[in-house]
């Protein structure tokens, strides 16, 4: 596949190496750059806040007790003598977590593609999500560098060899995302904020679950999601979980991870609803992803297209395993069952 798509899902990590399958002109991830970059072979489970060291109560607010030792998703251990004061994030999802926990002042650097919240755009840029600029990061003198699903193992190890504290996450589910938030709350002494944020996210999940609880198995909608031209997702990734929690059946659910599609197979599976990410444009034809989907040979026979159930969703909300992922769940549920999930 040519590197010709002007969009964020650029670096696909397949078999531990970077495959710029649907990349932007510079071959790196764009505004989102999260979901497709998670296809890294042999990744370790995300670190769980439930297994994090205990933190004691002090007065009205929980206070983390230092020194604190934690493990990240790779099994690497870190000991903090105090709450980190200078944090660099190379992952848009992790940046969103940090700001949601009120750590904006401590964040001194972010990736080139961090665009939310607005305050993040004013921070020093440290390069791509897959291979950040090591000189830029070192110059910021961070006591913590947080990275996510997009960073390959070899790049991570290179940064660790420079004596940088590289804390990596690798969420595969909404629970993993929530655990990452709670863990970061403990590390940075923001436990109250983390618990409040996770409680709000759980309310989104419960709201969707209650709305679709009455949908019989035989009546569940078949859903196809295309997050980058020609790419969908199967089992074992958070985007597949969003479809399942929303009461749908992922037509690519018989596959694992991130996959290039077979157009004839999608026609045969005949999804009732097609979801795609907004903001994707083919640089050669100028067609949007929606136009590409609707214009494929034989796809006019698909129920979703025939009945105009092709729905575009915000790529950042859908693809980033951060605090807004449950908003993405709500949007998916609205698209699949608009009569059941309202504003």
XYZ file of C-alpha atoms in Angstrom:
343
model
C 0.000 0.000 0.000
C 1.390 3.405 -0.933
C 2.182 5.993 1.712
C -0.426 8.369 0.332
C -3.123 8.873 2.932
C -3.236 12.242 4.657
C -4.192 11.061 8.079
C -2.995 10.116 11.489
C -3.015 6.322 11.530
C 0.371 6.058 9.935
C 2.739 3.750 11.713
C 1.500 0.198 11.959
C 3.709 -1.842 14.200
C 3.559 -5.324 12.784
C 5.883 -8.105 13.987
C 7.723 -5.509 16.053
C 8.662 -3.278 13.117
C 7.090 -0.191 11.635
C 4.943 -0.644 8.560
C 3.933 2.738 7.165
C 0.927 1.220 5.454
C -1.536 4.066 5.409
C 0.718 6.897 6.427
C 0.790 10.614 5.981
C 3.328 12.211 3.708
C 6.049 12.048 6.350
C 5.394 8.423 7.207
C 4.486 9.145 10.846
C 1.299 9.218 12.886
C -0.869 12.305 12.670
C -3.365 13.839 15.062
C -4.490 10.471 16.322
C -1.679 8.097 15.542
C -2.721 5.710 18.312
C -4.901 2.813 17.249
C -3.029 1.486 14.258
C 0.288 1.938 15.960
C -0.747 -0.546 18.617
C -0.273 -3.623 16.458
C 2.999 -4.488 18.163
C 3.918 -8.145 18.381
C 4.541 -9.668 21.783
C 3.396 -6.682 23.836
C 3.116 -7.155 27.579
C -0.150 -6.542 29.440
C -0.792 -3.027 30.699
C 0.307 -2.218 34.202
C -2.661 -2.437 36.505
C -3.426 0.145 39.138
C -5.071 -2.588 41.146
C -1.624 -4.091 41.687
C 0.055 -0.764 42.345
C 1.636 -0.044 45.730
C -0.702 1.047 48.489
C -1.172 4.744 49.108
C -2.370 5.972 52.471
C -5.067 8.436 53.416
C -3.967 11.734 54.893
C -6.633 14.182 55.914
C -9.349 14.617 53.314
C -7.298 13.689 50.272
C -5.345 10.553 49.493
C -1.621 11.165 49.456
C 0.876 8.893 47.740
C 3.620 7.690 50.025
C 7.128 8.005 48.578
C 9.461 6.392 47.766
C 7.080 4.569 45.440
C 7.979 1.608 43.210
C 5.747 0.681 40.254
C 5.902 -1.450 37.108
C 4.814 -0.424 33.620
C 3.319 -2.548 30.821
C 6.740 -3.929 29.883
C 7.451 -5.143 33.416
C 10.075 -2.457 34.003
C 10.238 -1.199 37.601
C 10.590 2.453 38.569
C 11.101 4.051 41.968
C 9.967 7.626 42.523
C 11.330 9.570 45.493
C 8.649 12.205 44.975
C 5.882 13.098 42.541
C 7.349 13.816 39.077
C 7.792 17.529 38.488
C 8.883 17.528 34.830
C 6.942 15.148 32.588
C 7.291 14.532 28.855
C 4.577 12.620 26.980
C 5.206 11.077 23.571
C 1.618 9.799 23.269
C -1.538 11.866 22.660
C -3.619 9.497 24.816
C -1.222 9.748 27.748
C -1.067 13.524 27.326
C -4.838 13.659 27.660
C -4.612 11.609 30.854
C -1.989 13.908 32.350
C -3.992 17.042 31.655
C -7.227 15.432 32.870
C -5.468 14.782 36.188
C -4.504 18.449 36.514
C -0.849 17.930 35.647
C -0.650 20.543 32.896
C 2.009 22.581 34.705
C 4.203 19.517 35.152
C 4.011 18.594 31.450
C 7.026 20.185 29.758
C 6.939 18.394 26.397
C 4.537 16.523 24.125
C 4.570 14.780 20.753
C 4.164 16.723 17.521
C 0.642 15.339 17.189
C -0.818 16.250 20.571
C -3.825 18.464 19.950
C -6.020 18.009 23.025
C -6.620 19.765 25.306
C -5.812 23.120 23.764
C -3.183 23.798 26.428
C -1.201 20.810 25.169
C -0.591 22.562 21.845
C 1.477 25.233 23.625
C 3.964 22.742 25.064
C 7.432 22.052 23.668
C 7.277 19.524 20.817
C 9.497 16.445 21.011
C 8.835 14.736 17.690
C 6.847 11.753 16.486
C 4.910 9.169 18.459
C 6.974 6.260 17.169
C 10.474 7.748 17.268
C 10.659 10.981 19.255
C 13.618 13.337 19.149
C 15.972 12.161 21.896
C 17.931 15.432 22.009
C 14.722 17.423 22.482
C 13.591 15.167 25.318
C 16.949 15.163 27.097
C 17.114 18.968 26.866
C 13.841 19.200 28.811
C 15.413 17.282 31.727
C 12.317 15.214 32.524
C 12.071 13.037 35.610
C 9.369 11.000 33.812
C 8.682 10.238 30.155
C 5.313 8.622 29.476
C 4.770 6.733 26.234
C 1.979 4.589 24.863
C 0.977 1.934 22.368
C 2.790 3.599 19.469
C 6.413 3.278 20.559
C 8.317 0.229 19.205
C 10.370 -1.851 21.625
C 13.721 -1.011 20.034
C 13.071 2.727 20.306
C 11.908 2.328 23.904
C 15.073 0.423 24.804
C 17.243 3.058 23.130
C 15.687 5.781 25.270
C 16.084 3.701 28.405
C 19.767 3.264 27.590
C 20.026 7.057 27.874
C 18.952 6.812 31.539
C 15.514 8.272 30.831
C 12.633 7.053 32.998
C 10.416 5.685 30.206
C 7.031 4.526 31.528
C 5.078 2.683 28.803
C 1.395 1.752 28.663
C -0.226 -0.793 26.344
C -3.989 -0.767 26.934
C -6.092 -3.412 25.198
C -9.399 -2.596 26.885
C -11.321 0.178 28.599
C -10.436 -1.388 31.954
C -6.767 -1.131 30.996
C -7.238 2.568 30.215
C -8.926 3.143 33.577
C -6.146 1.274 35.374
C -3.556 3.422 33.586
C -5.350 6.543 34.812
C -5.453 5.260 38.399
C -1.805 4.234 38.224
C -0.766 7.657 36.944
C -2.821 9.218 39.719
C -0.784 7.269 42.272
C 2.572 8.061 40.633
C 1.839 11.787 40.408
C -0.074 12.109 43.702
C -3.342 12.853 41.914
C -5.396 9.994 43.292
C -8.560 11.982 43.996
C -8.614 13.321 40.453
C -7.923 9.898 38.955
C -10.674 8.203 40.913
C -13.179 10.908 39.982
C -12.261 10.629 36.307
C -12.570 6.849 36.302
C -15.928 7.093 38.075
C -17.184 9.375 35.313
C -15.925 6.970 32.645
C -17.684 4.078 34.373
C -20.921 6.053 34.236
C -20.570 6.232 30.439
C -20.044 2.470 30.249
C -23.007 1.785 32.526
C -25.210 4.152 30.546
C -24.472 2.331 27.302
C -24.827 -1.098 28.901
C -28.255 -0.198 30.275
C -29.405 1.235 26.948
C -28.548 -1.868 24.896
C -29.285 -4.496 27.541
C -32.627 -5.362 25.963
C -31.230 -6.095 22.498
C -31.672 -9.795 21.813
C -28.703 -11.698 20.406
C -30.577 -12.320 17.152
C -31.290 -8.610 16.778
C -27.776 -7.316 17.340
C -26.477 -5.134 14.529
C -23.471 -6.262 12.513
C -20.890 -3.487 12.541
C -17.886 -2.791 10.339
C -15.369 -0.104 11.333
C -12.723 1.326 9.008
C -10.291 3.579 10.854
C -7.853 4.041 7.955
C -8.301 3.268 4.247
C -8.542 -0.502 3.915
C -7.881 -1.226 7.610
C -10.191 -2.618 10.277
C -9.814 -4.241 13.695
C -10.476 -7.664 15.191
C -10.337 -9.218 18.635
C -7.912 -8.187 21.333
C -8.016 -4.415 20.792
C -10.011 -1.690 22.516
C -11.792 -0.606 19.324
C -13.310 -4.072 18.974
C -14.405 -3.847 22.605
C -16.216 -0.573 21.888
C -18.387 -2.332 19.295
C -19.122 -5.234 21.637
C -19.971 -3.030 24.621
C -22.230 -0.967 22.340
C -24.258 -4.115 21.659
C -22.947 -4.709 18.153
C -21.221 -7.609 16.434
C -17.890 -6.750 14.837
C -17.848 -8.344 11.372
C -14.051 -8.493 11.649
C -14.315 -10.165 15.047
C -13.071 -13.464 13.652
C -9.635 -11.863 13.165
C -7.024 -10.706 15.666
C -5.618 -7.203 15.994
C -5.378 -4.660 13.191
C -5.995 -6.022 9.691
C -6.128 -5.036 6.060
C -9.576 -5.861 4.769
C -10.753 -8.106 1.964
C -13.426 -6.076 0.193
C -15.367 -9.130 -1.007
C -15.421 -10.566 2.512
C -17.010 -7.389 3.885
C -19.702 -7.586 1.185
C -20.387 -11.192 2.144
C -20.636 -10.332 5.847
C -23.067 -7.533 4.958
C -22.799 -5.176 7.959
C -25.874 -3.279 9.103
C -23.775 -0.287 10.162
C -20.456 1.028 8.853
C -18.376 3.310 11.058
C -15.473 5.331 9.724
C -13.187 8.045 11.045
C -13.712 11.613 9.929
C -10.882 13.654 8.445
C -9.409 11.009 6.146
C -8.650 12.094 2.569
C -6.923 10.272 -0.287
C -4.216 12.667 -1.472
C -4.254 11.326 -5.043
C -7.990 11.287 -5.779
C -9.070 13.846 -3.187
C -11.799 11.462 -2.041
C -12.807 11.239 1.578
C -12.830 7.900 3.366
C -16.622 7.934 3.237
C -16.547 8.389 -0.547
C -14.010 5.586 -0.864
C -16.168 3.224 1.186
C -19.358 4.003 -0.697
C -17.630 3.879 -4.070
C -16.143 0.387 -3.839
C -17.309 -2.163 -6.362
C -20.232 -4.171 -5.036
C -20.433 -2.309 -1.749
C -23.693 -0.673 -2.785
C -25.236 -4.086 -1.996
C -24.231 -3.815 1.672
C -27.208 -3.099 3.936
C -25.401 -0.278 5.754
C -24.809 1.591 2.494
C -28.187 0.791 0.960
C -29.925 2.083 4.098
C -27.534 5.016 4.613
C -26.146 3.726 7.911
C -22.589 4.886 7.211
C -21.542 7.052 10.157
C -18.413 9.151 10.594
C -16.898 9.519 14.073
C -14.202 11.787 15.489
C -10.921 9.963 14.912
C -9.269 11.152 18.115
C -12.151 10.184 20.390
C -12.499 6.791 18.715
C -8.814 5.915 18.507
C -7.102 7.258 21.607
C -7.067 4.972 24.660
C -7.323 7.891 27.055
C -9.949 9.658 29.174
C -12.274 10.252 26.200
C -12.461 6.598 25.157
C -15.805 6.136 26.902
C -17.109 9.147 24.993
C -16.082 7.156 21.931
C -18.119 4.233 23.288
C -21.186 6.445 23.609
C -20.745 7.711 20.049
C -20.394 4.164 18.707
C -23.546 3.115 20.560
C -25.468 6.110 19.193
C -24.402 5.183 15.674
C -25.392 1.520 16.062
C -28.630 2.025 18.028
C -29.737 5.655 17.572
C -33.200 4.865 18.946
C -31.766 3.458 22.183
C -28.824 5.740 22.934
C -29.776 9.405 22.905
C -27.964 12.640 23.605
